[in-house]
Coordinates of C-alpha atoms in Angstrom, one line a residue:
M87 CA -53.5 -16.0 -15.2
S88 CA -56.5 -15.9 -17.5
T89 CA -55.5 -16.1 -21.2
Q90 CA -58.9 -15.3 -22.3
R91 CA -60.0 -12.2 -20.9
G92 CA -63.8 -11.2 -21.0
P93 CA -65.2 -7.9 -22.4
I94 CA -64.8 -6.0 -19.0
S95 CA -61.3 -6.3 -18.9
Q96 CA -60.7 -5.7 -22.9
F97 CA -62.4 -2.8 -22.5
I98 CA -60.5 -1.8 -19.2
E99 CA -57.4 -2.6 -21.3
K100 CA -58.2 -0.4 -24.0
N101 CA -59.6 2.4 -22.6
Y102 CA -57.8 3.2 -19.2
L103 CA -54.2 3.9 -20.3
H104 CA -53.4 7.0 -18.3
F105 CA -53.6 8.6 -14.9
N106 CA -56.2 7.0 -12.1
A107 CA -57.3 4.6 -14.8
A108 CA -53.8 3.4 -15.5
S109 CA -53.5 2.9 -11.9
L110 CA -56.3 1.0 -11.8
V111 CA -55.0 -1.6 -14.4
D112 CA -51.5 -1.5 -12.9
A113 CA -53.3 -2.6 -9.2
A114 CA -55.3 -5.0 -11.0
K115 CA -52.7 -6.7 -13.0
G116 CA -50.4 -6.6 -9.8
Y117 CA -53.2 -8.5 -7.8
E118 CA -53.4 -10.9 -10.7
T119 CA -49.5 -11.3 -10.5
H120 CA -49.4 -11.7 -7.0
L121 CA -52.0 -14.9 -6.7
A122 CA -50.6 -16.3 -9.5
E123 CA -46.9 -16.3 -8.0
G124 CA -48.7 -18.1 -4.7
G125 CA -49.6 -14.9 -3.0
K126 CA -52.6 -14.5 -0.5
M127 CA -54.7 -11.3 -0.5
L128 CA -56.1 -9.5 2.2
V129 CA -59.0 -7.0 1.7
S130 CA -59.9 -4.4 3.8
L131 CA -63.7 -2.7 3.4
A132 CA -64.2 0.9 5.0
G133 CA -67.1 2.9 4.3
A134 CA -70.8 1.8 3.4
M135 CA -69.3 -0.8 0.9
S136 CA -71.9 -3.4 1.7
T137 CA -74.9 -1.0 1.1
A138 CA -72.9 0.0 -2.1
E139 CA -73.8 -4.1 -3.1
L140 CA -69.9 -4.9 -3.4
G141 CA -70.9 -8.4 -2.8
I142 CA -72.0 -8.5 -6.5
S143 CA -68.5 -8.8 -7.1
L144 CA -66.7 -9.8 -3.8
A145 CA -68.6 -12.6 -3.1
E146 CA -67.5 -14.3 -6.8
M147 CA -64.0 -13.1 -5.4
I148 CA -64.2 -15.3 -2.2
R149 CA -65.8 -18.3 -4.3
Q150 CA -62.6 -18.4 -6.7
D151 CA -60.2 -18.2 -3.9
K152 CA -59.2 -14.7 -4.6
V153 CA -59.2 -13.7 -1.1
A154 CA -57.9 -15.3 1.9
I155 CA -59.1 -12.7 4.5
I156 CA -61.2 -9.7 5.0
S157 CA -61.0 -6.9 7.5
C158 CA -64.3 -4.6 7.6
T159 CA -66.0 -2.2 9.7
G160 CA -69.2 -3.8 11.9
A161 CA -71.1 -1.5 9.7
N162 CA -70.1 -3.2 6.6
L163 CA -70.4 -6.6 8.4
E164 CA -74.2 -6.2 9.1
E165 CA -75.0 -4.3 6.4
D166 CA -74.4 -7.2 3.5
V167 CA -76.5 -9.3 5.6
M168 CA -79.3 -6.3 5.9
N169 CA -79.1 -5.9 2.3
L170 CA -79.8 -9.7 1.7
V171 CA -83.1 -10.2 3.8
A172 CA -84.5 -6.5 3.3
H173 CA -83.3 -5.3 0.1
S174 CA -87.1 -4.2 -1.4
H175 CA -87.6 -2.0 1.7
Y176 CA -84.4 0.2 1.2
K177 CA -85.2 3.5 -0.3
R178 CA -83.1 5.3 -2.8
V179 CA -83.0 9.2 -2.5
P180 CA -81.4 10.2 -5.7
N181 CA -81.5 13.9 -4.8
Y182 CA -80.2 13.5 -1.5
R183 CA -78.5 16.8 -1.8
D184 CA -81.5 18.7 -2.0
L185 CA -82.5 17.1 1.1
T186 CA -84.0 19.7 4.2
P187 CA -83.4 19.1 7.6
Q188 CA -87.2 18.6 7.9
D189 CA -86.6 15.9 5.1
E190 CA -84.2 14.1 6.9
W191 CA -86.4 14.3 10.3
E192 CA -89.1 12.7 8.1
L193 CA -86.9 10.0 7.1
L194 CA -86.0 9.5 10.8
E195 CA -89.5 9.2 11.4
N196 CA -90.5 6.6 9.0
H197 CA -87.5 4.5 10.2
Y198 CA -85.1 5.3 7.2
N199 CA -81.4 5.5 8.2
R200 CA -79.8 7.4 5.5
V201 CA -76.4 6.5 3.8
T202 CA -75.6 8.9 0.7
D203 CA -78.4 8.3 -1.8
T204 CA -79.5 5.0 -0.1
C205 CA -81.9 4.5 3.1
I206 CA -81.5 1.4 5.0
P207 CA -85.1 0.5 6.7
E208 CA -84.9 0.3 10.5
E209 CA -87.5 -2.3 11.4
E210 CA -87.0 -4.8 8.3
A211 CA -83.2 -4.6 8.3
F212 CA -81.8 -4.0 11.9
R213 CA -85.0 -5.5 13.9
R214 CA -85.0 -8.5 11.5
L215 CA -81.5 -9.7 12.2
Q216 CA -81.5 -8.4 15.8
T217 CA -83.7 -11.4 16.8
H218 CA -81.7 -14.2 15.5
L219 CA -78.1 -12.4 17.2
E220 CA -79.9 -12.3 20.7
K221 CA -80.3 -15.8 20.3
V222 CA -77.2 -17.2 19.2
W223 CA -74.9 -14.4 22.0
K224 CA -77.5 -15.8 24.9
D225 CA -77.2 -19.4 23.5
A226 CA -73.5 -18.8 23.8
E227 CA -73.4 -17.2 27.0
A228 CA -75.7 -19.8 28.5
A229 CA -73.1 -22.5 27.4
G230 CA -70.0 -20.6 28.9
E231 CA -68.9 -20.1 25.3
R232 CA -67.6 -17.0 23.6
Y233 CA -67.0 -15.6 20.2
F234 CA -66.1 -13.1 17.6
P235 CA -68.9 -10.6 15.7
H236 CA -68.1 -12.4 12.7
E237 CA -68.5 -15.8 14.1
F238 CA -71.8 -15.0 15.5
L239 CA -72.9 -13.7 12.5
Y240 CA -71.5 -16.8 10.6
K241 CA -73.9 -19.1 12.9
V242 CA -76.8 -17.3 12.2
V243 CA -76.4 -17.3 8.5
L244 CA -75.4 -20.7 8.2
S245 CA -78.0 -22.1 10.6
G246 CA -80.9 -21.2 7.3
V247 CA -83.0 -19.1 9.6
L248 CA -82.9 -16.1 7.6
E249 CA -83.3 -18.0 3.8
E250 CA -87.3 -17.0 4.2
H251 CA -86.2 -13.5 4.3
Y252 CA -83.7 -13.5 1.2
E253 CA -84.6 -10.7 -1.3
I254 CA -81.5 -10.9 -3.5
D255 CA -79.7 -13.8 -5.0
P256 CA -77.8 -15.3 -2.1
K257 CA -75.0 -15.2 -4.7
N258 CA -74.6 -11.9 -4.2
S259 CA -73.9 -11.9 -0.5
W260 CA -70.3 -11.8 0.5
I261 CA -70.9 -12.9 4.0
L262 CA -72.6 -15.9 2.8
A263 CA -69.7 -16.4 0.6
A264 CA -67.2 -16.0 3.5
A265 CA -69.6 -18.1 6.0
E266 CA -69.4 -20.9 3.5
R267 CA -65.8 -21.1 2.8
N268 CA -65.3 -20.0 6.8
I269 CA -62.6 -17.4 5.6
P270 CA -61.5 -15.3 8.8
I271 CA -62.6 -12.0 9.2
I272 CA -61.1 -9.2 11.1
V273 CA -63.7 -6.6 12.5
P274 CA -61.7 -4.2 14.3
G275 CA -64.2 -1.6 16.2
W276 CA -67.3 -3.7 16.4
E277 CA -68.8 -1.8 19.1
D278 CA -69.4 1.2 16.3
S279 CA -71.9 -0.4 14.5
T280 CA -75.8 -1.0 14.6
T281 CA -75.3 -4.3 16.2
G282 CA -72.6 -3.4 18.4
N283 CA -74.9 -0.8 19.9
I284 CA -77.6 -3.5 20.2
F285 CA -75.3 -5.8 22.3
A286 CA -73.8 -2.8 24.4
S287 CA -77.7 -2.1 25.3
Y288 CA -78.3 -5.9 26.4
V289 CA -75.2 -5.6 28.5
I290 CA -76.3 -2.0 30.1
K291 CA -79.8 -4.1 30.8
G292 CA -78.1 -6.9 32.5
E293 CA -79.0 -9.6 30.1
L294 CA -75.7 -10.3 28.6
K295 CA -72.0 -10.0 29.8
A296 CA -69.5 -7.5 27.5
S297 CA -67.2 -10.7 27.7
T298 CA -69.4 -13.3 25.7
V299 CA -68.2 -11.3 22.0
K300 CA -64.7 -11.2 21.8
S301 CA -62.6 -7.7 22.0
G302 CA -60.2 -6.0 19.4
I303 CA -57.1 -7.1 21.1
E304 CA -58.4 -10.7 20.6
Y305 CA -59.1 -9.9 16.8
M306 CA -55.2 -8.8 16.9
I307 CA -54.0 -11.9 18.5
Y308 CA -56.4 -13.9 16.1
L309 CA -54.7 -11.9 12.8
T310 CA -51.1 -12.4 14.7
E311 CA -51.8 -16.0 14.7
W312 CA -53.3 -16.3 10.9
Y313 CA -50.5 -14.1 9.3
R314 CA -47.4 -16.4 11.0
A315 CA -49.2 -19.2 9.4
N316 CA -50.1 -17.6 6.1
S317 CA -47.1 -15.7 5.1
G318 CA -44.7 -17.8 4.1
G319 CA -43.6 -18.3 0.1
K320 CA -44.6 -15.0 -1.7
G321 CA -46.6 -13.7 1.5
V322 CA -49.6 -11.6 1.7
G323 CA -50.9 -8.6 -0.1
F324 CA -53.1 -6.0 1.2
F325 CA -55.9 -4.6 -0.8
Q326 CA -57.5 -1.7 0.8
I327 CA -61.0 -0.1 -0.1
G328 CA -61.1 3.6 1.4
G329 CA -59.2 4.2 4.8
G330 CA -60.0 4.2 8.7
I331 CA -59.7 1.6 11.3
A332 CA -60.3 -1.3 8.5
G333 CA -57.3 -0.8 7.1
D334 CA -55.1 0.7 9.9
F335 CA -55.7 -2.2 12.1
P336 CA -54.7 -5.3 10.3
I337 CA -51.9 -3.3 8.8
C338 CA -50.4 -2.8 11.9
V339 CA -50.0 -6.6 12.5
V340 CA -46.3 -6.8 11.0
P341 CA -44.9 -3.8 12.8
M342 CA -46.5 -5.2 16.0
M343 CA -44.8 -8.4 15.6
Y344 CA -41.5 -7.1 14.3
Q345 CA -41.5 -4.3 16.9
D346 CA -43.4 -5.0 20.2
L347 CA -42.5 -9.0 20.0
E348 CA -39.0 -8.6 18.4
W349 CA -39.9 -11.6 15.9
H350 CA -37.6 -10.5 13.3
D351 CA -38.4 -13.3 10.8
V352 CA -41.7 -11.7 10.2
P353 CA -42.4 -10.9 6.5
F354 CA -43.6 -7.5 5.2
W355 CA -46.8 -7.2 3.2
S356 CA -45.9 -8.2 -0.2
Y357 CA -48.3 -6.1 -2.1
F358 CA -50.1 -3.2 -1.3
C359 CA -53.2 -1.1 -3.1
Q360 CA -55.5 1.5 -1.8
I361 CA -58.3 3.2 -3.8
S362 CA -59.0 6.2 -1.9
D363 CA -60.4 9.6 -2.0
S364 CA -58.7 11.0 1.0
T365 CA -56.5 14.4 0.3
T366 CA -53.0 13.4 0.9
S367 CA -51.9 15.7 3.7
Y368 CA -53.2 17.1 6.7
G369 CA -51.9 14.6 8.6
S370 CA -54.4 12.1 7.2
Y371 CA -53.3 8.2 7.4
S372 CA -55.9 7.4 4.8
G373 CA -54.8 9.7 2.5
A374 CA -51.0 9.0 3.3
V375 CA -49.0 7.4 -0.2
P376 CA -48.2 3.8 0.4
N377 CA -44.4 4.8 0.8
E378 CA -45.1 6.1 4.1
K379 CA -45.9 2.9 5.1
I380 CA -42.3 1.9 4.5
T381 CA -41.1 4.0 7.5
W382 CA -43.5 2.5 9.9
G383 CA -42.4 -1.4 9.2
K384 CA -45.6 -2.2 7.2
L385 CA -43.9 -2.5 3.5
D386 CA -40.5 -3.2 2.3
T387 CA -38.9 -0.7 0.0
Q388 CA -39.5 -3.8 -3.1
S389 CA -43.4 -4.2 -2.0
P390 CA -45.5 -3.5 -5.4
K391 CA -47.4 -0.1 -4.2
F392 CA -50.2 1.2 -6.0
I393 CA -52.9 3.7 -4.9
V394 CA -56.1 4.4 -7.1
E395 CA -57.6 8.1 -5.8
S396 CA -61.3 7.7 -6.7
D397 CA -64.4 6.3 -6.1
A398 CA -64.0 2.6 -4.8
T399 CA -67.9 1.7 -5.5
I400 CA -66.3 2.5 -9.0
V401 CA -62.9 1.0 -9.0
A402 CA -63.3 -1.8 -6.5
P403 CA -65.8 -3.9 -9.2
L404 CA -63.5 -3.2 -12.1
I405 CA -60.5 -4.2 -10.6
F406 CA -62.3 -7.4 -9.4
A407 CA -63.9 -8.1 -12.9
W408 CA -59.7 -8.0 -14.3
V409 CA -58.7 -10.3 -11.4
L410 CA -61.7 -12.4 -12.1
G411 CA -61.0 -12.7 -16.1
Q412 CA -64.5 -11.1 -16.6

């Protein structure tokens, strides 16, 4: 653990003493302790965290070995790279709450797809990436090879073909950091993303086979193998940003092995934290308190458990700053 803490950590320790602020500190200290005792950490990314530029803090976490594996939506996978190559073309709409349906239509006609207050530029972002993905997809199929969605993206970013288009400091891209270290990424429901839709269009047109990109079931098998190899000793922690499939899919690997495969030597997740703004109740799994996961065979009664009910775009960079000693 760091002995000398930087100004962000000092501010947090002095001011964040109660309620969600105190939960943030407890979760950050728990994350730090888990790593100090030899544990590994899975980080899951829901929502639009890449468009929120989480890469500024997450990339450094990856480079400093504070993250061993990532689970994210297809949107978060592609949007970090889109921000890398098209940042200057993004359009911010601070008054997004005041937009009329006609205002929204005009954004569409100008090829801007809005995420809250930020519009992703279709031509510069999606299409710039599409050309290079199409090549790696078709090259793989021609060679009789199949890869996961993140492996195809790694091929593109590591090839250097996007470098001439970089519009941010590449050290702030978490995908680049992950590709350079070749850390595993689980992308459940990749088909739901823009690049997944683009791939589907090639399959419908008969230009590619659906089997060229490996499936979600294959991702679960891949995660099973990774967990078996990495859950010894202190074990693997689970740091969940938001809710949804990015968290729901990977956390299930433990009960799947224990209950369905009947492997009774599988350790539970050894730390759990979720940053969530989902309401507890209404049958919402994203809003469920961590103890509910005990009944599903995901967490042990002794696993450190934290929930920070707040905005992940504010909370996650602060927790990462603490873990990095900033």
